[in-house]
PDB file of C-alpha atoms in Angstrom:
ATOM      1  CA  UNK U   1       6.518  33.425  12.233  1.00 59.00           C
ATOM      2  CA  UNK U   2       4.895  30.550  14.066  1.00 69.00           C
ATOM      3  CA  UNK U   3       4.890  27.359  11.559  1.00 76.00           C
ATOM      4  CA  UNK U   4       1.912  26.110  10.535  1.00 89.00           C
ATOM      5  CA  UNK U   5       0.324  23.344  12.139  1.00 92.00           C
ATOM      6  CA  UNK U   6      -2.569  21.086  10.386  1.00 95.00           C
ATOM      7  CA  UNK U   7      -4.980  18.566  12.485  1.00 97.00           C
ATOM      8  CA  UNK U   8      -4.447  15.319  10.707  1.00 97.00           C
ATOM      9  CA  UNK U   9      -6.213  11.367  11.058  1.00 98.00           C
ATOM     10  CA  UNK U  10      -2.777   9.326  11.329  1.00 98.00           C
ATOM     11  CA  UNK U  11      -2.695   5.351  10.663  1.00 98.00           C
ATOM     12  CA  UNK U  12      -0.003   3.177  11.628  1.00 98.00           C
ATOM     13  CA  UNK U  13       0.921  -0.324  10.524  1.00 98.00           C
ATOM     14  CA  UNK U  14       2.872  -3.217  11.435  1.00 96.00           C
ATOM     15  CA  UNK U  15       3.896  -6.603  10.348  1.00 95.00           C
ATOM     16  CA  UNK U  16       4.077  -8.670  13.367  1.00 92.00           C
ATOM     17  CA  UNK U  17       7.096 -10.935  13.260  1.00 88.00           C
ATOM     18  CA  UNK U  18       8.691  -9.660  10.486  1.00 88.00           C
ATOM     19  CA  UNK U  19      12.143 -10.124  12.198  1.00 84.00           C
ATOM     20  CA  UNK U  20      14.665 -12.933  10.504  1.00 83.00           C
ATOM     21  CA  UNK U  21      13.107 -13.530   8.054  1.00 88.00           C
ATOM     22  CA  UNK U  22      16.056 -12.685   5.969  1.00 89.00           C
ATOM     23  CA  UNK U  23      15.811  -9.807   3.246  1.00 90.00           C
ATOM     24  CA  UNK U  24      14.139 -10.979   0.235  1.00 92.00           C
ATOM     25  CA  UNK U  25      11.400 -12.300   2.414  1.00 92.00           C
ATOM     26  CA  UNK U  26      11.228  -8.935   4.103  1.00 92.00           C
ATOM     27  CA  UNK U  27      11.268  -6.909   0.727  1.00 93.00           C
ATOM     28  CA  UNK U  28       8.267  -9.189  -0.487  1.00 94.00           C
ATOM     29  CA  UNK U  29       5.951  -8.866   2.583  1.00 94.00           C
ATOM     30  CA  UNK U  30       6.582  -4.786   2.550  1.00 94.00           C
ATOM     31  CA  UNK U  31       5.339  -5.090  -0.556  1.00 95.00           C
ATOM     32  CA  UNK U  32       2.260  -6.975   0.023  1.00 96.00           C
ATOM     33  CA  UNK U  33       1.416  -4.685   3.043  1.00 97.00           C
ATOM     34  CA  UNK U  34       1.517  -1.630   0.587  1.00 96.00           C
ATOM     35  CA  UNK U  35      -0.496  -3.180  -2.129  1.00 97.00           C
ATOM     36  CA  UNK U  36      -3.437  -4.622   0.652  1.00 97.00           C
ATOM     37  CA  UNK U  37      -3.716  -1.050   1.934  1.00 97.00           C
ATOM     38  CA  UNK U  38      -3.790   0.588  -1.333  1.00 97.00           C
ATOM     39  CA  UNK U  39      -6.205  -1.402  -2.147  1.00 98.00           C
ATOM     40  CA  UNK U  40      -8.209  -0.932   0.879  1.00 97.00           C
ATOM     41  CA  UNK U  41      -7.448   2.585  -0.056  1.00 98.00           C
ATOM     42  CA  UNK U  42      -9.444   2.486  -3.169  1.00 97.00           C
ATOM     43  CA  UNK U  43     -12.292   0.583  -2.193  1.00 96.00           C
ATOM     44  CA  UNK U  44     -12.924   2.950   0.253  1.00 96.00           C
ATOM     45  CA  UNK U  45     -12.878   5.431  -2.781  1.00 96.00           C
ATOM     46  CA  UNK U  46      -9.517   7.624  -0.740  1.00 97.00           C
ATOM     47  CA  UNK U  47      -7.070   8.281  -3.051  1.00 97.00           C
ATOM     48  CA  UNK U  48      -3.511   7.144  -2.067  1.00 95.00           C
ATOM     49  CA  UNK U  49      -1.884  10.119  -3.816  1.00 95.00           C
ATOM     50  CA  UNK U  50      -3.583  12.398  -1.252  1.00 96.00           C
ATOM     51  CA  UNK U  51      -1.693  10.880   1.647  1.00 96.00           C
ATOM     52  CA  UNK U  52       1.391  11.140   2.910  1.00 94.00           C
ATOM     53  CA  UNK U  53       3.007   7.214   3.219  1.00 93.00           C
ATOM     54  CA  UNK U  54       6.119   6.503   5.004  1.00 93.00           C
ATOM     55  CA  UNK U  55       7.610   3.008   4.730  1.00 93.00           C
ATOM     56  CA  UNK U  56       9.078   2.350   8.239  1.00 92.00           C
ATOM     57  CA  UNK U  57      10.744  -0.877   7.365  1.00 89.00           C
ATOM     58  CA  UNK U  58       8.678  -3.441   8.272  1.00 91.00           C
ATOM     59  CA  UNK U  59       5.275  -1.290   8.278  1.00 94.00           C
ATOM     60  CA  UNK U  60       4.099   1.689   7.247  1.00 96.00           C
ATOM     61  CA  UNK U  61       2.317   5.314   8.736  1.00 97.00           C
ATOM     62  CA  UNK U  62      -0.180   7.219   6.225  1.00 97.00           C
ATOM     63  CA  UNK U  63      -0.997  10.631   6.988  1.00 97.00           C
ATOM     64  CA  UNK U  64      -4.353  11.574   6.141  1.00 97.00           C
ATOM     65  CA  UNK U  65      -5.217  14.914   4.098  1.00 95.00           C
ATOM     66  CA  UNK U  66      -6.640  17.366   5.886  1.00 94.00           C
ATOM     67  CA  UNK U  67     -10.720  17.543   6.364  1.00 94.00           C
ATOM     68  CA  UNK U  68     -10.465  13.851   6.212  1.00 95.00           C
ATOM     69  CA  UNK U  69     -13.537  12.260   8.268  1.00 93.00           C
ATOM     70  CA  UNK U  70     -11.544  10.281  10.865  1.00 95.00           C
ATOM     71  CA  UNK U  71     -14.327   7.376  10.302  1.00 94.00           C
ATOM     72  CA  UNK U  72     -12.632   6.775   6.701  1.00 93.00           C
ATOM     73  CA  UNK U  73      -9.338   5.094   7.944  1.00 95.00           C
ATOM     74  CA  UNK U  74     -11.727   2.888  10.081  1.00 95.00           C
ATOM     75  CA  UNK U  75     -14.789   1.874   7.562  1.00 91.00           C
ATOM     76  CA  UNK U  76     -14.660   0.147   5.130  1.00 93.00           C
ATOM     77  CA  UNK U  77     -10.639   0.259   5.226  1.00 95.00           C
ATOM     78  CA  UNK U  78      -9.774  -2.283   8.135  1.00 94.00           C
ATOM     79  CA  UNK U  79     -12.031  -5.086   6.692  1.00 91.00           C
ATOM     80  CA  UNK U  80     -11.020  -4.490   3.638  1.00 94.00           C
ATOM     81  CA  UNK U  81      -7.185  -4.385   4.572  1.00 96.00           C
ATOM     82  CA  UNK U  82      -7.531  -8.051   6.464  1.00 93.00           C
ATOM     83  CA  UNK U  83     -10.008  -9.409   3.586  1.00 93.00           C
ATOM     84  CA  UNK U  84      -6.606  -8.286   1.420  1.00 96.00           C
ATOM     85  CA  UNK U  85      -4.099  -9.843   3.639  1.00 95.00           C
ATOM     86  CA  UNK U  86      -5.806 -13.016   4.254  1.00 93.00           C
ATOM     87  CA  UNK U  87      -6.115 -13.973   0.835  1.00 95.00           C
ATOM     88  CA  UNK U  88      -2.787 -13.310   0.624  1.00 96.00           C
ATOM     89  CA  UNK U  89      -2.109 -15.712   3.572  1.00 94.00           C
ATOM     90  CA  UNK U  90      -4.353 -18.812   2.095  1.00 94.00           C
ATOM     91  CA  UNK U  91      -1.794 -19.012  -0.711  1.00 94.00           C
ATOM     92  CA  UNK U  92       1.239 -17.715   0.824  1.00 94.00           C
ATOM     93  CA  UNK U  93       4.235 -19.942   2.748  1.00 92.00           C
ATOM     94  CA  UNK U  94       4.870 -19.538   6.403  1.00 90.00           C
ATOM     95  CA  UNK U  95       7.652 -16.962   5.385  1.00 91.00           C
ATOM     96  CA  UNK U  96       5.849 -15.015   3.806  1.00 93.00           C
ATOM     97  CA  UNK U  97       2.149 -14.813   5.899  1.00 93.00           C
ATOM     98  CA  UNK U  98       1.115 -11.738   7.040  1.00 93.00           C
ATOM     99  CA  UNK U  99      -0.352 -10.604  10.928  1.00 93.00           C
ATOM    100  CA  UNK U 100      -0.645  -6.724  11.220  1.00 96.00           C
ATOM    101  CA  UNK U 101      -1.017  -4.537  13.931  1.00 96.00           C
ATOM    102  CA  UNK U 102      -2.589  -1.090  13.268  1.00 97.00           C
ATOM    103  CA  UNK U 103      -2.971   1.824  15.202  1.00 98.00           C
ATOM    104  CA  UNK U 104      -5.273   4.563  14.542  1.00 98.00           C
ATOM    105  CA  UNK U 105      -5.168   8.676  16.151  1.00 98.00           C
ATOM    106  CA  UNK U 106      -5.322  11.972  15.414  1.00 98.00           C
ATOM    107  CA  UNK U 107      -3.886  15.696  16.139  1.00 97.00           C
ATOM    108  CA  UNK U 108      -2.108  18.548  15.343  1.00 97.00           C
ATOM    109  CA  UNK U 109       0.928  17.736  13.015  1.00 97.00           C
ATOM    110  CA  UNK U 110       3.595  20.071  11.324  1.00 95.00           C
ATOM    111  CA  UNK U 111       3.392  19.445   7.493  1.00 90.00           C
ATOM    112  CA  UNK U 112       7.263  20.885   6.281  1.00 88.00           C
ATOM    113  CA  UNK U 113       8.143  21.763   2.924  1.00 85.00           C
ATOM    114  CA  UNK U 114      10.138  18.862   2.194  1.00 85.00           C
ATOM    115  CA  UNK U 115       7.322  16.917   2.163  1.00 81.00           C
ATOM    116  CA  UNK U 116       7.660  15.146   6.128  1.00 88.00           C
ATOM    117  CA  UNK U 117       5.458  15.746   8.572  1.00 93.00           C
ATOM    118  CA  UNK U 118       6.504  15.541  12.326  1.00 94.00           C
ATOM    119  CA  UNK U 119       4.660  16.353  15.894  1.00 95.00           C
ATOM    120  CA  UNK U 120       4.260  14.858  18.799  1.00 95.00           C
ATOM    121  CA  UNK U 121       1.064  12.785  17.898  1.00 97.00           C
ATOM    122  CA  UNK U 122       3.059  10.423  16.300  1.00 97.00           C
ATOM    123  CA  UNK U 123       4.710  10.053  19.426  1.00 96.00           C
ATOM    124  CA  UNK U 124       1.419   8.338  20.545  1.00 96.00           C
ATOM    125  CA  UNK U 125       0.852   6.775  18.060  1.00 97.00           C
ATOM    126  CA  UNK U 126       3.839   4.831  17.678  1.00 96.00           C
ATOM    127  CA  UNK U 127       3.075   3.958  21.870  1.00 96.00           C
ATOM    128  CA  UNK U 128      -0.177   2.557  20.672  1.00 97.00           C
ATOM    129  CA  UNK U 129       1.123   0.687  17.994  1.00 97.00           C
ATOM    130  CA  UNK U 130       3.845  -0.877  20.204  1.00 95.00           C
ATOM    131  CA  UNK U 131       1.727  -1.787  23.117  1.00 96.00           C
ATOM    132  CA  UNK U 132       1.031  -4.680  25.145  1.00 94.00           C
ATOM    133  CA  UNK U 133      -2.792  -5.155  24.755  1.00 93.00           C
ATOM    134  CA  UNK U 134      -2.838  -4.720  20.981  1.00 94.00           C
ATOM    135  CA  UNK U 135      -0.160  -7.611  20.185  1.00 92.00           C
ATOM    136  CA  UNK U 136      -2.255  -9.941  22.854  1.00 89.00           C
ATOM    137  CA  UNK U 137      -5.438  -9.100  20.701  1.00 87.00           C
ATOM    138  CA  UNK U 138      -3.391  -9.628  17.350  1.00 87.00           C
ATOM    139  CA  UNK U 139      -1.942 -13.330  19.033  1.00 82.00           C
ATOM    140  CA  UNK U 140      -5.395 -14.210  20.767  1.00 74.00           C
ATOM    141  CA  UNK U 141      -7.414 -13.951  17.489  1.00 68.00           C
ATOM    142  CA  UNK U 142      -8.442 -17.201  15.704  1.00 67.00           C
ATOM    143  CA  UNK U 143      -5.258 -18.629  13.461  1.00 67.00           C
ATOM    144  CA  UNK U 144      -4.992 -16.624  10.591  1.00 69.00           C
ATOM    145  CA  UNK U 145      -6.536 -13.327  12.647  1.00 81.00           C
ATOM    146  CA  UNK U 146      -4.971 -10.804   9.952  1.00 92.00           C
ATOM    147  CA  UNK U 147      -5.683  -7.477  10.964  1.00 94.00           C
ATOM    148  CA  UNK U 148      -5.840  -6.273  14.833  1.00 94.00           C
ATOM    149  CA  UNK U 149      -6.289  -2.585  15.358  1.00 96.00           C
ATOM    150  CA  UNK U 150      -6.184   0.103  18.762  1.00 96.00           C
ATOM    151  CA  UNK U 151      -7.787   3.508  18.935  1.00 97.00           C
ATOM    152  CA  UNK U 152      -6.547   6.265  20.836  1.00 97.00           C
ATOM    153  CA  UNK U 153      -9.448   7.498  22.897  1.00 97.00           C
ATOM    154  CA  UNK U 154      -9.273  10.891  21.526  1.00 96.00           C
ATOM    155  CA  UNK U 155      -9.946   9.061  17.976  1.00 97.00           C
ATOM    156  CA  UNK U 156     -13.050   6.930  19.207  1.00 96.00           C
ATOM    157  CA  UNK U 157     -14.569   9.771  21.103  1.00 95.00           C
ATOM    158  CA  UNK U 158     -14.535  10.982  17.749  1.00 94.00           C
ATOM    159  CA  UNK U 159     -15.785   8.475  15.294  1.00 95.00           C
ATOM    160  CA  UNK U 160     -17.405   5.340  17.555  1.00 92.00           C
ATOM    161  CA  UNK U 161     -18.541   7.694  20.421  1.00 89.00           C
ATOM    162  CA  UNK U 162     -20.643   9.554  17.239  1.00 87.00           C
ATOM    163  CA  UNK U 163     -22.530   7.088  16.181  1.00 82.00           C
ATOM    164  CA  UNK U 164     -21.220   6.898  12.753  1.00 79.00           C
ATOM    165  CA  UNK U 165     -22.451   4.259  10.276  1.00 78.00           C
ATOM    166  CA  UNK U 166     -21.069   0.635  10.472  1.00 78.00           C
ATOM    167  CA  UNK U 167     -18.859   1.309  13.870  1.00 84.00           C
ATOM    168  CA  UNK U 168     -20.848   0.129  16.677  1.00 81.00           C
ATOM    169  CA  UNK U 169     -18.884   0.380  20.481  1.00 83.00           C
ATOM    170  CA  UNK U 170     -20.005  -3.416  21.059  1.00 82.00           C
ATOM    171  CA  UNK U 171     -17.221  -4.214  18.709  1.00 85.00           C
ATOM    172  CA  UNK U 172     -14.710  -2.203  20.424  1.00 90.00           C
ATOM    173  CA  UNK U 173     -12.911  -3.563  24.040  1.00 90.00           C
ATOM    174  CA  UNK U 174     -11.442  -0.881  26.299  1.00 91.00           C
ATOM    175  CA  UNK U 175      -7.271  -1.287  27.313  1.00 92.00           C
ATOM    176  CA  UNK U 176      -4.968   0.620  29.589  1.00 94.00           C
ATOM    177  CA  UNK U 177      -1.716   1.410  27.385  1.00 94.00           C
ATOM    178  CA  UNK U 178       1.435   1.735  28.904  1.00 94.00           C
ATOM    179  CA  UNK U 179       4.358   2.197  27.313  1.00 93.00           C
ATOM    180  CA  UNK U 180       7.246   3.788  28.390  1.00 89.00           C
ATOM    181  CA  UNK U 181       6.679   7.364  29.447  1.00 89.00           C
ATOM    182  CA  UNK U 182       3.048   6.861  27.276  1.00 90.00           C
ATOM    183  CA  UNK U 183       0.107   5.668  29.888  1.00 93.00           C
ATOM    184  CA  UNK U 184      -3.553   6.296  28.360  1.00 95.00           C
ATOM    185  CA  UNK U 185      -7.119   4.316  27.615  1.00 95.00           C
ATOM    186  CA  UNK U 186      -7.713   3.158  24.027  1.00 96.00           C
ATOM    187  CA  UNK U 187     -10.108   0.894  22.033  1.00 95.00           C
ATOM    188  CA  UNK U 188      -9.128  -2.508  20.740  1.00 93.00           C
ATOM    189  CA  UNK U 189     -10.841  -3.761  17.201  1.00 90.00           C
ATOM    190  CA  UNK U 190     -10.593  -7.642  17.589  1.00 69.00           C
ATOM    191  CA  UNK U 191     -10.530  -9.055  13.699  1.00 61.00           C
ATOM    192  CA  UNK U 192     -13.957 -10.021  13.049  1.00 54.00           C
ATOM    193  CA  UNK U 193     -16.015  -7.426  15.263  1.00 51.00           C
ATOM    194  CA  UNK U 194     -19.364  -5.579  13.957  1.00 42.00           C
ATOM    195  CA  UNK U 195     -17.156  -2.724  12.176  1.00 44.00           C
ATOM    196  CA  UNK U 196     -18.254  -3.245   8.901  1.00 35.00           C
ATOM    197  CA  UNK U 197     -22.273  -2.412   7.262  1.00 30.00           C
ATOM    198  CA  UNK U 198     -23.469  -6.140   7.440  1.00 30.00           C
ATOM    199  CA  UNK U 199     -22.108  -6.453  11.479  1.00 33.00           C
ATOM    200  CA  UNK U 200     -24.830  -5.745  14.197  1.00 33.00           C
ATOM    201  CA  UNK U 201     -23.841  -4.067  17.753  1.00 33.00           C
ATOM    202  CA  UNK U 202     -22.473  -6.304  20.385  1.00 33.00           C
ATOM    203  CA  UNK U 203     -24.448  -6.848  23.603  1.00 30.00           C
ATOM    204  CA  UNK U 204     -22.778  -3.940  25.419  1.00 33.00           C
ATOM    205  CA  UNK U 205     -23.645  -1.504  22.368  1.00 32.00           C
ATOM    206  CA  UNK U 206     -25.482   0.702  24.772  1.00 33.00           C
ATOM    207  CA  UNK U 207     -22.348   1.972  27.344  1.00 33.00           C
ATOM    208  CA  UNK U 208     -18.426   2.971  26.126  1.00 33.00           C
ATOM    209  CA  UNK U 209     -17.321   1.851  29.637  1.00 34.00           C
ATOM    210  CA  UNK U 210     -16.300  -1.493  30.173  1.00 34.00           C
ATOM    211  CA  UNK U 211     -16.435  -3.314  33.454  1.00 31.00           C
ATOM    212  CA  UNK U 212     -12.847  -3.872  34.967  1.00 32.00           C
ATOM    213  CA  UNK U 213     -11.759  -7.226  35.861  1.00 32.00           C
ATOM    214  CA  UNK U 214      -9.131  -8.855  38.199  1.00 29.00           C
ATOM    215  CA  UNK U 215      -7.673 -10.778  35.202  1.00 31.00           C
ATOM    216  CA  UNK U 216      -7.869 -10.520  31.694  1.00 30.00           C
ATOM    217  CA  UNK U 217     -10.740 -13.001  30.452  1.00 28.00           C
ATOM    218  CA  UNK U 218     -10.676 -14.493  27.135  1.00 29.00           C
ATOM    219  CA  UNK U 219     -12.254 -13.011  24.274  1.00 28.00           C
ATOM    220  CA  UNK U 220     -15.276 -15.441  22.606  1.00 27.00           C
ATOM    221  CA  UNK U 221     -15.368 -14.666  19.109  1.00 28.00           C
ATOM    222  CA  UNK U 222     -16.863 -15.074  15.902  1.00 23.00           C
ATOM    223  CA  UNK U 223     -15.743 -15.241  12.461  1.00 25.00           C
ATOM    224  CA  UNK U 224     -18.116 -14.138   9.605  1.00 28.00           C
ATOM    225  CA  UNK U 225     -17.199 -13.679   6.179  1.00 28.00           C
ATOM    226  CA  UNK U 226     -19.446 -12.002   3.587  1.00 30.00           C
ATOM    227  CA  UNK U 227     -19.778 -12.819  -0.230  1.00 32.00           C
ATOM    228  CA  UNK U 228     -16.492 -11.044  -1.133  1.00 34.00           C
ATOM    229  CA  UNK U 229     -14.308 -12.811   1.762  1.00 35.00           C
ATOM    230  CA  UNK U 230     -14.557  -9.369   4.145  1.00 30.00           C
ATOM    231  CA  UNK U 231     -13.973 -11.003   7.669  1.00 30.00           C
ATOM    232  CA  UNK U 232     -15.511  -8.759  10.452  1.00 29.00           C
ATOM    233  CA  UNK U 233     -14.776  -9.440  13.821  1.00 33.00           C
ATOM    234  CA  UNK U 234     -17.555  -9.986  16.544  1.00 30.00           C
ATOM    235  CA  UNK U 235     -16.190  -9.468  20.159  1.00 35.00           C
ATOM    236  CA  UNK U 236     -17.984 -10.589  22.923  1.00 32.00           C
ATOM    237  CA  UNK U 237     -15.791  -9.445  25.216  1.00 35.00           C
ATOM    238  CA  UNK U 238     -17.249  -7.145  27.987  1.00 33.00           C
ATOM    239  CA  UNK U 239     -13.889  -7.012  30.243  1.00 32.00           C
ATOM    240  CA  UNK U 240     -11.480  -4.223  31.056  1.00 33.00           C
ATOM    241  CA  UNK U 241      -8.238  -5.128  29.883  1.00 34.00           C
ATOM    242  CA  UNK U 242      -5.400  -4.338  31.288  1.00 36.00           C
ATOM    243  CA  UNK U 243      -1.712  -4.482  31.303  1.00 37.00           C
ATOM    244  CA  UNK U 244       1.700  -3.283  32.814  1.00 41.00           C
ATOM    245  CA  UNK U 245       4.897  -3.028  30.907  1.00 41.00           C
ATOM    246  CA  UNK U 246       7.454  -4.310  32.183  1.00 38.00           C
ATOM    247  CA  UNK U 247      11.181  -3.765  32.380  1.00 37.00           C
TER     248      UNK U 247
END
């Protein structure tokens, strides 16, 4: 018998220098990574108990249930997860401030009956997660940039490239990935872009493609925060980014 096979929205996370920062230090940020996305989690009205969550030491990966719309680990979640994480930061010492990198794709995945899932999309997204572009987008944001997130482009042909509510392509910058054996376009979210309801398109709305450039410009941005302290992101960035591993 062939196993069984599910197509699956994956999420990724990451706490960006989490290294030395000695164990109970570690232990305590986990923790407020889990709690910011379950919270996220339930203001987005998902319920945490219908996802698979594996703690990868100093992040996480949810697995979405199946006939989840993609768009819901996008809207309102990111926002939400940052808003979380950076009021965690105002009152938090420098050992214990949060930056996170997510990554955010989708395919066919092998559920097992122990309760793991495995396939090769996580393969991808783990390449995402790890790549060059979305740690320069996490480091250029203003100080205190929480939350920096990449798209596969199979997962924004799917939910930007649809038009769905609140995610316009102006707040979306295009990136060459390579990693290891992994090379592939995907979408950069810079904190603070048009992704949430009260954000309005950028100024390249109108066109998914993004003008390549010699060298990678600086990204002008914009921080907004609502009522509530939700920071959306507002890239002005028209430029093709790109960069080579190296090594």
């Amino acid at each position: 018998m062939n196993p069984r096979y599910e197509y699956r929205a994956l999420l990724a996370c990451d706490i960006a220098g989490s290294a030395g920062r000695g164990q109970q230090r570690l232990q305590e940020i986990r923790g407020v990574l889990r709690s910011a996305l379950f919270g996220a989690l339930g203001v987005a009205e998902l319920d945490r108990r219908d996802f698979a969550y594996v703690d990868t030491g100093d992040g996480c990966r949810l697995v979405a249930p199946a006939g989840l719309p993609k768009a819901g680990l996008l809207v309102p979640l990111l926002p939400e997860l940052g808003a979380r994480i950076r009021e965690h930061n105002r009152h938090a010492g420098p050992d214990t401030r949060l930056r996170v990198r997510a990554a955010a794709h989708a395919g066919e995945v092998r559920p097992d009956p122990d309760g793991t899932v495995s396939g090769t999309p996580f393969e991808a997204l783990a390449r995402l997660l790890d790549s060059p572009p979305l740690r320069h987008a996490l480091l250029d944001g203003p100080d205190g940039t929480p939350v920096a997130a990449v798209l596969s482009q199979h997962y924004y042909e799917e939910t930007v490239g649809h038009g769905y509510e609140g995610l316009e392509a102006g707040a979306f910058t295009a990136a060459e990935v390579r990693v290891k054996e992994y090379a592939a376009r995907a979408w950069l979210w810079y904190p603070g872009s048009p992704v949430g309801p009260h954000g309005g398109p950028g100024p390249e709305s109108g066109s998914r493609e993004r003008p390549a450039e010699a060298e990678p410009r600086a990204v002008e941005q914009l921080v907004q925060a609502t009522g509530k302290g939700t920071v959306f992101a507002v890239g002005r960035g028209g430029q093709h980014i790109h960069y080579n591993e190296r090594g």
